[in-house]
XYZ file of N, CA and C in Angstrom:
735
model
N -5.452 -8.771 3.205
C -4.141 -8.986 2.598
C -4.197 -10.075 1.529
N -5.064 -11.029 1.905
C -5.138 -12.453 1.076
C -5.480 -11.544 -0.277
N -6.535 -10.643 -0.216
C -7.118 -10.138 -2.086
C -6.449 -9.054 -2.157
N -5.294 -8.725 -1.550
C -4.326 -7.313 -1.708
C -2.938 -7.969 -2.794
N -3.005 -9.696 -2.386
C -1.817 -10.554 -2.709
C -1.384 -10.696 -4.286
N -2.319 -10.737 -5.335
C -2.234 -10.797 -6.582
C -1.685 -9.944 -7.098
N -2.091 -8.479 -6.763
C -1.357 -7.231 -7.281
C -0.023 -6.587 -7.048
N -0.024 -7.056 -5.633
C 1.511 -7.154 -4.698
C 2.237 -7.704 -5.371
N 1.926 -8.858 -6.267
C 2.800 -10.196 -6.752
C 3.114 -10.107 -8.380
N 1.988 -8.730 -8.886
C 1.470 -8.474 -10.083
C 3.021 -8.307 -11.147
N 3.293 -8.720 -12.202
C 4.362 -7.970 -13.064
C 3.820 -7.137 -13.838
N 2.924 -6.329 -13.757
C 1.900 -5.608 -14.749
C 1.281 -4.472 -13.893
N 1.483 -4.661 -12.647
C 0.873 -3.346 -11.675
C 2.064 -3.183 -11.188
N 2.590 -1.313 -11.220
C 3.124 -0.930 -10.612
C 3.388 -0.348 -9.099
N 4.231 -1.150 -8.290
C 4.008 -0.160 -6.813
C 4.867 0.532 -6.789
N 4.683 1.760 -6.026
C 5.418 2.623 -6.014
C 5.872 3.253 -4.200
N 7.040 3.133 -3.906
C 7.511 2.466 -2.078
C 8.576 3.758 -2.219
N 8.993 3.843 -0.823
C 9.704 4.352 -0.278
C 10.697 3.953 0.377
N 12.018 2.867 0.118
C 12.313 1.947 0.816
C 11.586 0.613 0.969
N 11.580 -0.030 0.045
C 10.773 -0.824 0.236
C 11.201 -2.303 0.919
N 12.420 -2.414 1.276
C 12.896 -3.847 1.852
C 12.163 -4.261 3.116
N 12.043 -3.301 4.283
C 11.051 -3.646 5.505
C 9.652 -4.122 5.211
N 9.272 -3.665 4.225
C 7.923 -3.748 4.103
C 7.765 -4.783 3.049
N 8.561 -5.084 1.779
C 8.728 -6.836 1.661
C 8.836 -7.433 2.347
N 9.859 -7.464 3.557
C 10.254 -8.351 4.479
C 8.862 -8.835 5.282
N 8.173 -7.733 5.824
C 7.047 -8.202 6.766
C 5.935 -8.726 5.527
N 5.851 -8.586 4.359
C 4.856 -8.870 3.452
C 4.819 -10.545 3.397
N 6.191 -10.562 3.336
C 6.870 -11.998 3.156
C 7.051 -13.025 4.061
N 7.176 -12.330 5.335
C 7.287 -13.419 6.128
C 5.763 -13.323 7.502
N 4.839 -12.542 7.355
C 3.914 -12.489 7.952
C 2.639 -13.032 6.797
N 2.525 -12.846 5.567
C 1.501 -12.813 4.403
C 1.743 -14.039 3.088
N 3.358 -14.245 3.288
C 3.578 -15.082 2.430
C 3.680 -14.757 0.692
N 3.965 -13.207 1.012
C 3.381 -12.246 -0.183
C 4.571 -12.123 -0.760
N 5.131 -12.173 -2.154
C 6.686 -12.012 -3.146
C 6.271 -10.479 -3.538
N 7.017 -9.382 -2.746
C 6.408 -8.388 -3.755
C 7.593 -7.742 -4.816
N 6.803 -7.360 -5.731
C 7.325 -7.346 -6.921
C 7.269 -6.108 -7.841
N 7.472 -5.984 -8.733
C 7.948 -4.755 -9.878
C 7.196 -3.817 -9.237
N 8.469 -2.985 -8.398
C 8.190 -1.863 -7.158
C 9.226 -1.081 -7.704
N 8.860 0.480 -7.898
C 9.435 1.678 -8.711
C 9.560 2.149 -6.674
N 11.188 2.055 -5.881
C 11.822 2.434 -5.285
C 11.887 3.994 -5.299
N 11.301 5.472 -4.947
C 11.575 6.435 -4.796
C 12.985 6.666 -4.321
N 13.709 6.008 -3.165
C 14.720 6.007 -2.850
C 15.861 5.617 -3.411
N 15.984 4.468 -4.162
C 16.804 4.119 -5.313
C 16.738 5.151 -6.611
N 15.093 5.772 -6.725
C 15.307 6.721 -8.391
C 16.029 7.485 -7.801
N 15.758 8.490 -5.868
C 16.735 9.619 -5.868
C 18.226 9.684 -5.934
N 18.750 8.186 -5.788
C 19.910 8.117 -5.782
C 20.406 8.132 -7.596
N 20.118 7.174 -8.222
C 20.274 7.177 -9.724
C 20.594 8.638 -9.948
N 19.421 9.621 -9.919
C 19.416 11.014 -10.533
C 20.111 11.542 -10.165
N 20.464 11.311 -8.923
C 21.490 12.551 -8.028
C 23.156 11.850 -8.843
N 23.193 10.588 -9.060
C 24.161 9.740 -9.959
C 24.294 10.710 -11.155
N 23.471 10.320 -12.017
C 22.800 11.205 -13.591
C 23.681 12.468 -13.652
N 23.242 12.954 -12.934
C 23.282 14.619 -12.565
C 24.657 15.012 -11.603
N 25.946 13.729 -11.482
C 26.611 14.238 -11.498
C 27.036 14.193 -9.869
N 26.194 14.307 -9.023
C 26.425 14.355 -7.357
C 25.905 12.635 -6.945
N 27.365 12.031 -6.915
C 26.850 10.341 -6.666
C 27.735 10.592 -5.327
N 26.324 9.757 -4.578
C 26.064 9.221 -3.249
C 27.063 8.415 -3.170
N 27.290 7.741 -1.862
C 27.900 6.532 -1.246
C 26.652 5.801 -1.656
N 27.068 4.263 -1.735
C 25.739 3.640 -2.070
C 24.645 3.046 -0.746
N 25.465 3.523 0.913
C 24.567 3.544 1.556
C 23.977 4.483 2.558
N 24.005 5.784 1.221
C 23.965 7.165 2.149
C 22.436 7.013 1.813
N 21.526 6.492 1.918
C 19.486 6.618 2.082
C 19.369 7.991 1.801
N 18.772 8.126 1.498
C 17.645 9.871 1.735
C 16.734 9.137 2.510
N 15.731 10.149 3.667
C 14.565 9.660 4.068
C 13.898 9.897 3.270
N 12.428 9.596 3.803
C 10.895 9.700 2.706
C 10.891 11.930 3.459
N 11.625 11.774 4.991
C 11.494 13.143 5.378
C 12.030 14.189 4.274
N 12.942 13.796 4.195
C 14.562 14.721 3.556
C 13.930 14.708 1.948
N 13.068 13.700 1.386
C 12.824 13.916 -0.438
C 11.633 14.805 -0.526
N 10.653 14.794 0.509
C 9.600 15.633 0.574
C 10.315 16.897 1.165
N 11.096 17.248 1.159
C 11.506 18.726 1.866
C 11.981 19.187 0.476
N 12.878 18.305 -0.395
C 13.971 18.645 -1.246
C 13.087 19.876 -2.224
N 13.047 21.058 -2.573
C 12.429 22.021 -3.356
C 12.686 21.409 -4.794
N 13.446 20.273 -5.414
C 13.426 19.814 -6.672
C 11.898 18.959 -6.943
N 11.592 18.349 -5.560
C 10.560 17.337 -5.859
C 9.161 17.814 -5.072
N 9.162 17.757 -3.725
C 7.769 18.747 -2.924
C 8.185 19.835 -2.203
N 9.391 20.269 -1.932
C 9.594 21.228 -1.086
C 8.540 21.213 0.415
N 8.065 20.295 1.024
C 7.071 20.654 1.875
C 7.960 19.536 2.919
N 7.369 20.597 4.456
C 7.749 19.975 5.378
C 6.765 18.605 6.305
N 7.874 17.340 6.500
C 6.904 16.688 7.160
C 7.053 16.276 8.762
N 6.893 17.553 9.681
C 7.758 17.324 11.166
C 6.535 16.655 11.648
N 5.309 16.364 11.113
C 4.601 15.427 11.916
C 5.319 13.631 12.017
N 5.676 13.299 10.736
C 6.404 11.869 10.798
C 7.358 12.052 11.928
N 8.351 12.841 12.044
C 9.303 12.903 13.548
C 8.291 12.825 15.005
N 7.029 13.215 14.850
C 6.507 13.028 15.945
C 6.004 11.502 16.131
N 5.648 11.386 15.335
C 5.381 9.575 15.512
C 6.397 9.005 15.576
N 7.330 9.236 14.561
C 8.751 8.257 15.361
C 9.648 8.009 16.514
N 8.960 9.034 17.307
C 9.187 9.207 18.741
C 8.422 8.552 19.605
N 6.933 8.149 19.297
C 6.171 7.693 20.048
C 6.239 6.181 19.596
N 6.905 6.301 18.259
C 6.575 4.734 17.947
C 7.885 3.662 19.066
N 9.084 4.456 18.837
C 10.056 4.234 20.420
C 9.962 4.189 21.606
N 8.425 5.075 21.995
C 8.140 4.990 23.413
C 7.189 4.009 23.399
N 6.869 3.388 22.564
C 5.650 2.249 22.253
C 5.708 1.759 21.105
N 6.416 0.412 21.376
C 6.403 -0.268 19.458
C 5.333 -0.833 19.335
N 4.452 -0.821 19.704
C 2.753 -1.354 19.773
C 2.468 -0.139 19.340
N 2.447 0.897 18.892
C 2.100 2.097 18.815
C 1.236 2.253 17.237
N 1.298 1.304 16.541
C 0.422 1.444 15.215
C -1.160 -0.061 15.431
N -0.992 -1.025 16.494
C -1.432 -1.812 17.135
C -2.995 -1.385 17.434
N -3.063 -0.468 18.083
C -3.838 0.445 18.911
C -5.606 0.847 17.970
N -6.296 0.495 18.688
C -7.662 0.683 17.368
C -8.680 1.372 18.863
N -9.541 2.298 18.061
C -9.198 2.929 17.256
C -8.617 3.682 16.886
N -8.029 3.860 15.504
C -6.488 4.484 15.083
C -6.827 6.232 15.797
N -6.287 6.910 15.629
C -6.256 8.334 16.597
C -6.160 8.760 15.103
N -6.700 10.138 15.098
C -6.335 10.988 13.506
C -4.843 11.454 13.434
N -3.776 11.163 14.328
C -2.636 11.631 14.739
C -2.096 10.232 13.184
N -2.599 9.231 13.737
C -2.345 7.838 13.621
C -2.729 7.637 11.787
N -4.037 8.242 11.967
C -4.706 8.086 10.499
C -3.893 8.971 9.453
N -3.535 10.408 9.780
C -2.691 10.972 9.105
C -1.390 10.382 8.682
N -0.808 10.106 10.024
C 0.807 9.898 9.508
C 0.708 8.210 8.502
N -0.270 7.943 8.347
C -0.624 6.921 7.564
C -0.832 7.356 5.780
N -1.660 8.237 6.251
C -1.762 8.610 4.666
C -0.608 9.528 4.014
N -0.042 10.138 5.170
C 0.736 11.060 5.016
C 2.271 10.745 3.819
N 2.343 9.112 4.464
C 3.190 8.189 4.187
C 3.429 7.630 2.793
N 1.927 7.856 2.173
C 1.517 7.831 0.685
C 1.074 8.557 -0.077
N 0.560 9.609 0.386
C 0.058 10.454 -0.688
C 0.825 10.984 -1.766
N 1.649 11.480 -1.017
C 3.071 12.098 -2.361
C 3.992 11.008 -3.129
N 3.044 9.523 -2.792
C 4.520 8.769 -3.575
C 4.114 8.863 -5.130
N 2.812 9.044 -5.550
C 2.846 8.939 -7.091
C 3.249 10.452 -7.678
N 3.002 11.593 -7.216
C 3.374 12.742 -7.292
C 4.608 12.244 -7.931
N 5.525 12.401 -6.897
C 7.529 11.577 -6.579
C 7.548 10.717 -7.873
N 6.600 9.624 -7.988
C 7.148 8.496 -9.137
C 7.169 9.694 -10.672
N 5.944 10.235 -10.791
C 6.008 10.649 -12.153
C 6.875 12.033 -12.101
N 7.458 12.764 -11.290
C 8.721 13.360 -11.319
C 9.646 13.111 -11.471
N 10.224 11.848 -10.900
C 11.777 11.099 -10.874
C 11.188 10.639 -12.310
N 10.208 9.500 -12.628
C 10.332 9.008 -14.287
C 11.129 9.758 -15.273
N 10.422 11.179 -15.197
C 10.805 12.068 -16.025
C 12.040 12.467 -16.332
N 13.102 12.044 -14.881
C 13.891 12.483 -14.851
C 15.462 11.310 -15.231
N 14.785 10.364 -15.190
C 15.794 8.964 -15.632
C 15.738 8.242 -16.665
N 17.128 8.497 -17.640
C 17.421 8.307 -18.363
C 17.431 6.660 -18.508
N 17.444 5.950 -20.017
C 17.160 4.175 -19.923
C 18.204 3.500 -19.107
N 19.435 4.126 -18.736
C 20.665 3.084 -18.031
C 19.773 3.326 -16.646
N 19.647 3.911 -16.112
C 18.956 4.442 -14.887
C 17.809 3.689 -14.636
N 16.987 3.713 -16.039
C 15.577 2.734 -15.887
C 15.960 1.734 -15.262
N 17.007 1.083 -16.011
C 17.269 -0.620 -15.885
C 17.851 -0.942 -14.201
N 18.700 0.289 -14.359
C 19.105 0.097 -12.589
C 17.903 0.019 -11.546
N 17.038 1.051 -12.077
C 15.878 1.366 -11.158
C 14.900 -0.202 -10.968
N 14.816 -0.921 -12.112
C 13.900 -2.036 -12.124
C 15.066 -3.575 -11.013
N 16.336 -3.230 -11.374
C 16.594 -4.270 -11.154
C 16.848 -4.225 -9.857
N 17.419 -2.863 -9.011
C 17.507 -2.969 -7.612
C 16.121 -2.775 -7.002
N 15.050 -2.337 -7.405
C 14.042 -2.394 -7.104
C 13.932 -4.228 -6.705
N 13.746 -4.798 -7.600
C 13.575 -6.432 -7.446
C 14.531 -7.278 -6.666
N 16.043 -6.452 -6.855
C 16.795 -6.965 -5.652
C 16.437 -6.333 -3.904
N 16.172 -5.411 -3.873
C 15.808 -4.838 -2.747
C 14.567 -5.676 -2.105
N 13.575 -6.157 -2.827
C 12.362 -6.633 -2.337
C 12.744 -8.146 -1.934
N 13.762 -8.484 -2.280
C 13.579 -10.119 -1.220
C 15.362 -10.098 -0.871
N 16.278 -8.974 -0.598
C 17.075 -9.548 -0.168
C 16.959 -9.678 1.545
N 15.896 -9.347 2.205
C 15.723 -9.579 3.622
C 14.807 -11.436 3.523
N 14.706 -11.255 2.549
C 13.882 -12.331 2.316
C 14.524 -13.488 2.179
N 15.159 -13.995 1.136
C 15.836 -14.595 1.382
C 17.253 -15.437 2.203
N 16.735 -16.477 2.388
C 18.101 -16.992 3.339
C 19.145 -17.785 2.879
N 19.184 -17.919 1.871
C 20.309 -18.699 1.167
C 20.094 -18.410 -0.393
N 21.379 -18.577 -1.184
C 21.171 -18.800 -2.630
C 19.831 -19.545 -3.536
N 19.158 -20.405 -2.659
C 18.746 -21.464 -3.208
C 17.216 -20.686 -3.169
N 16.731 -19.548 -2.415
C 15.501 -18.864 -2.069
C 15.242 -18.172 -3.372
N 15.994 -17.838 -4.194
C 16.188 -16.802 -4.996
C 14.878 -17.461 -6.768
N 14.803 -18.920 -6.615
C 14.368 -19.502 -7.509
C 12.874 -19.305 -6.989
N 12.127 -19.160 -5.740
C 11.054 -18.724 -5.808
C 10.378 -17.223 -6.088
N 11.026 -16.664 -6.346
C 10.831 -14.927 -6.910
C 10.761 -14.882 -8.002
N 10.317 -13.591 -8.957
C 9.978 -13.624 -10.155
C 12.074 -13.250 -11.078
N 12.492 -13.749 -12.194
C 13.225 -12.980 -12.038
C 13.590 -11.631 -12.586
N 15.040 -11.344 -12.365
C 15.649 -10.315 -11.779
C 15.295 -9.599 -13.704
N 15.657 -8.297 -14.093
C 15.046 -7.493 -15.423
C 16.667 -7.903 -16.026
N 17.070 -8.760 -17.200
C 18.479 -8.735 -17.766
C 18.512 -6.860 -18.550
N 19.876 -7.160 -18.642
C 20.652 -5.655 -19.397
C 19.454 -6.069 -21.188
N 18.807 -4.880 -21.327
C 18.164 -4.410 -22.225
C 19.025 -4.478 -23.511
N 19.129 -4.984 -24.567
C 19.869 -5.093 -26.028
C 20.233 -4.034 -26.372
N 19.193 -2.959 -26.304
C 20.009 -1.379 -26.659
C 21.341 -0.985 -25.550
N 21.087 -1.328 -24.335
C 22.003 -0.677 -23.615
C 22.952 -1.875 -23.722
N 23.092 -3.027 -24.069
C 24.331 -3.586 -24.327
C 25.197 -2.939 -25.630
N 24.738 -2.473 -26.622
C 25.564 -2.261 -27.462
C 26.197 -0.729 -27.459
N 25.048 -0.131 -26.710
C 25.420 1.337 -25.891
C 26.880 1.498 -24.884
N 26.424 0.529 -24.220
C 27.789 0.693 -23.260
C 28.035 -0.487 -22.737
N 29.438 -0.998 -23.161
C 30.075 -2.244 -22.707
C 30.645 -2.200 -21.323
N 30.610 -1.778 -20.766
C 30.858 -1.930 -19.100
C 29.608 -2.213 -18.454
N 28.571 -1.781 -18.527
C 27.048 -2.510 -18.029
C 27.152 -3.963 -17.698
N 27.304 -3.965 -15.936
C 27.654 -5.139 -15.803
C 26.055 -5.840 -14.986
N 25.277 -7.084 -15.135
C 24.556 -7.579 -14.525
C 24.559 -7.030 -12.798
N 23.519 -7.211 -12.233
C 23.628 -6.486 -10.875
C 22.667 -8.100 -10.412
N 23.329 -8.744 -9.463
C 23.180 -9.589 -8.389
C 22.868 -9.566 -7.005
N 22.253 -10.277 -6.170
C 22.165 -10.133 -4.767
C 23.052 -12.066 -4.113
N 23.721 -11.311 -3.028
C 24.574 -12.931 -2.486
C 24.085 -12.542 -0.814
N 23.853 -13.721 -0.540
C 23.243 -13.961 0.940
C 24.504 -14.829 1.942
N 24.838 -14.195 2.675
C 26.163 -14.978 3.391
C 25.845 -15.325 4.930
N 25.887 -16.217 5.121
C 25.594 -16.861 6.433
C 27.209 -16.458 7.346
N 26.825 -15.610 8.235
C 27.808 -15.362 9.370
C 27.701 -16.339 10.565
N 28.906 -17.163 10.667
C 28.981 -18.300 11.979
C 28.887 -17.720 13.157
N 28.594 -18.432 14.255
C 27.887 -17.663 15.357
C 29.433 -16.758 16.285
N 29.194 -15.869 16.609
C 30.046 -14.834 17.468
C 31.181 -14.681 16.052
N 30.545 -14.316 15.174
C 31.349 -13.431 14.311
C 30.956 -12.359 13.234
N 30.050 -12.152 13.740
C 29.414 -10.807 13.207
C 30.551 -9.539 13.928
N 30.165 -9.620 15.160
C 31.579 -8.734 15.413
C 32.295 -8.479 14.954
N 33.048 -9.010 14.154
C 34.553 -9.094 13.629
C 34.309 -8.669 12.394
N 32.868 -9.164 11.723
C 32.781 -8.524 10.233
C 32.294 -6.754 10.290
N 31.502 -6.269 11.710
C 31.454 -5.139 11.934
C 32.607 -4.370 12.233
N 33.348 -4.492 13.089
C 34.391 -3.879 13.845
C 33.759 -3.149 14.966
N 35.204 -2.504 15.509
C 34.741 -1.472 16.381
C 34.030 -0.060 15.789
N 32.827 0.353 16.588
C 32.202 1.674 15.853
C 31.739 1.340 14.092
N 31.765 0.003 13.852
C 31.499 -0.321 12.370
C 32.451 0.038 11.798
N 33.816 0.163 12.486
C 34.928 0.224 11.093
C 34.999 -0.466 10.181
N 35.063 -2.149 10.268
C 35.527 -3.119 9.468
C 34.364 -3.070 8.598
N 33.200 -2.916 8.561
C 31.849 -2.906 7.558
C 32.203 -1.744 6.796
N 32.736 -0.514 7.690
C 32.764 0.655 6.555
C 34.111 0.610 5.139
N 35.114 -0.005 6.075
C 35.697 -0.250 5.243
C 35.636 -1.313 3.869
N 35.230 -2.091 4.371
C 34.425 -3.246 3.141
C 33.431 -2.529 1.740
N 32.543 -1.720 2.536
C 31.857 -1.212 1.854
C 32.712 0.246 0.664
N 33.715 1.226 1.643
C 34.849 1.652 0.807
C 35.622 1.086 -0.318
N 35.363 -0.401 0.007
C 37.054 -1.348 -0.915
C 36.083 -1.658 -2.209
N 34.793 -2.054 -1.766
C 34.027 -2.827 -2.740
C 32.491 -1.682 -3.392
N 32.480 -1.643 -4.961
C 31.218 -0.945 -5.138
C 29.985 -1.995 -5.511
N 29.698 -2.150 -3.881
C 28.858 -2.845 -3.601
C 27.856 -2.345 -2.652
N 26.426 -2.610 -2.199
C 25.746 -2.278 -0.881
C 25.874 -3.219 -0.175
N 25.997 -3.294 1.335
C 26.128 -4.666 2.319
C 24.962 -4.122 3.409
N 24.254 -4.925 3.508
C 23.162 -5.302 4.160
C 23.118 -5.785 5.733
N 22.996 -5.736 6.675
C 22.948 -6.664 7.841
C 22.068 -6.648 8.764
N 21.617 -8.074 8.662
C 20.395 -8.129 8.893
C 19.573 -7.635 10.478
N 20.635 -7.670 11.322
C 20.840 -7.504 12.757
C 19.205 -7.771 13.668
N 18.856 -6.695 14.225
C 18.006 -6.601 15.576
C 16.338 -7.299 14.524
N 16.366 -6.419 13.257
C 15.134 -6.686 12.734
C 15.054 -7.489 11.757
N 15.930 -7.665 11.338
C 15.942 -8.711 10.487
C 16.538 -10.233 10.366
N 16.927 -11.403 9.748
C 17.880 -12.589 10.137
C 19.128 -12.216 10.879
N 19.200 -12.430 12.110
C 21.092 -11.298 12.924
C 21.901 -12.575 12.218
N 21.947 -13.174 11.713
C 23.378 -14.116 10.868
C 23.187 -13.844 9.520
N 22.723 -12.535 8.851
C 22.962 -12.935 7.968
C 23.813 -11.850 7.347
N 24.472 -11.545 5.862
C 24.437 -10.300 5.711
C 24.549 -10.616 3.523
N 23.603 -9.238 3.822
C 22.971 -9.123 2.263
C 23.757 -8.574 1.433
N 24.653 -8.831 0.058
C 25.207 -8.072 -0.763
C 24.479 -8.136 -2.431
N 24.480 -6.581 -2.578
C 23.937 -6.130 -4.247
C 24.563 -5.159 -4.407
N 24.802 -5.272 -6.096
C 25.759 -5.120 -6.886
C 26.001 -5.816 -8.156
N 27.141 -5.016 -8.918
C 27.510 -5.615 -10.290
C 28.092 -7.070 -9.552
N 28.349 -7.770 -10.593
C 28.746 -8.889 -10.170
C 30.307 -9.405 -9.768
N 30.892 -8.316 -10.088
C 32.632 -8.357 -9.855
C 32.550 -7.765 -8.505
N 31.869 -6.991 -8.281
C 31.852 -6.142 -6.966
C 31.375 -6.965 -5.823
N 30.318 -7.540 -6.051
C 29.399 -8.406 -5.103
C 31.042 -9.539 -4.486
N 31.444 -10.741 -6.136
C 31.869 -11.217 -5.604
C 33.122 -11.109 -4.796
N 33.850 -9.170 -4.710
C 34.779 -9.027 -4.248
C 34.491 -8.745 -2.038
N 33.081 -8.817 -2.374
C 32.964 -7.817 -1.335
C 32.390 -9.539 -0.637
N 32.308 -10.527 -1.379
C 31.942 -11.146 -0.476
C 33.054 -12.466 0.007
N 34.613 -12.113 -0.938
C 35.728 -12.516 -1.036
C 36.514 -11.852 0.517
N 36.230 -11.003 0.569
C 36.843 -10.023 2.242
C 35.524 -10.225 3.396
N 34.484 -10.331 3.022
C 33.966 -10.821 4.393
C 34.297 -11.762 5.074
N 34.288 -12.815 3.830
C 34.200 -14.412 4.185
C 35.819 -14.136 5.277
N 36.897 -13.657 4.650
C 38.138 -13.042 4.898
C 38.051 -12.620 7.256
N 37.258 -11.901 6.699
C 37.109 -11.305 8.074
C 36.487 -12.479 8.978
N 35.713 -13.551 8.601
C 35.261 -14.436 9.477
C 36.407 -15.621 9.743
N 37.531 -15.692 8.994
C 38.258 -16.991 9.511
C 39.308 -16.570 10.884
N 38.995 -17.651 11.398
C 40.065 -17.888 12.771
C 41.413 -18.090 12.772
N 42.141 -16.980 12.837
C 43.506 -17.545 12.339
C 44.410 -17.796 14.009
């Protein structure tokens, strides 16, 4: 990992992830690793499906399962990953285990092979407003598990500003931010609701993504990205939901 660290950290080498916040997160807090200018498959499918007219909720995911099925991009099925994610529940030590099983070695490679395929398909397919989205939630995605306060944000590389052509292109292009909010203790509840009402609704009021960090990640914290009117509305009604009246 130590000689994997430079390129991870690289602004000049591209990675190319599937979701990539878990896997910053453990890069970061097991390796000490900032990873960086990461082309998100999951963020381009959302953009395009945007582009093209069919826009997502901003925290409806595609899996890595569901984009390899899609007949626009591989059409191919991957019911072996469902089998490991079953065993990885009956055993979270379950990738631990040496030597790896070819069950083990597959769903490993399995996991990567099609991501550059995926990158130079989606490229093709996103237009420059899209680029810029793609670079900048890419870079917000990679340390908002990471960071724990405002003040974390100065050790990362930064964030890609709005491009000069697309400012004079379109004046609503608003900067896209990440805000880190510390939830006081026994009030996460209250910012969830019952069945996650009160989160869903937050996330309805505000076009924003909200983050929480819960079982695997910081449980006090919760992550917001977004334009910057949005962020600070969405983090104007949390704060809202945590006071004691």
């Amino acid at each position: 990992m130590k000689a994997c660290k430079p390129a991870l950290e690289s602004n000049y080498i591209t990675k190319v992830i599937h979701d990539c916040k878990r896997d910053s997160e453990a890069l970061y807090f097991q390796f000490g690793i900032r990873l960086h200018n990461v082309v998100d498959t999951q963020i381009a499918y959302s953009l395009i499906e945007e582009q093209e007219g069919r826009r997502r909720p901003l925290d409806d995911y595609i899996s890595f399962v569901s984009l390899l099925a899609d007949p626009r991009y591989c059409g191919i099925s991957y019911e072996e990953k469902e089998e490991v994610r079953v065993l990885m529940r009956q055993d979270p030590k379950f990738w631990t285990y040496r030597p790896m099983t070819e069950l083990m070695i597959r769903a490993a490679a399995d996991d990567v092979r099609f991501l550059l395929y995926l990158y130079h398909k989606m490229m093709g397919k996103l237009n420059q407003r899209s680029l810029w989205h793609l670079a900048v939630r890419g870079a917000l995605y990679c340390r908002c598990l990471c960071c724990m306060n405002d003040a974390d944000f100065a050790d990362w590389p930064a964030v890609p500003p709005i491009p000069d052509n697309l400012k004079s292109e379109d004046e609503c292009l608003e900067e896209e931010i990440l805000s880190v909010l510390h939830v006081p203790p026994g009030k996460m509840g209250r910012v969830i609701g019952r069945k996650g009402s009160s989160i869903l609704a937050i996330k309805e009021a505000c076009n924003a993504e909200i983050l929480i960090g819960g079982a695997k990640g910081p449980p006090d914290k919760i992550f917001v990205i977004g334009p910057v009117k949005e962020v600070r509305k969405a983090e104007a009604i949390l704060r809202g939901r945590m006071i004691d009246y």
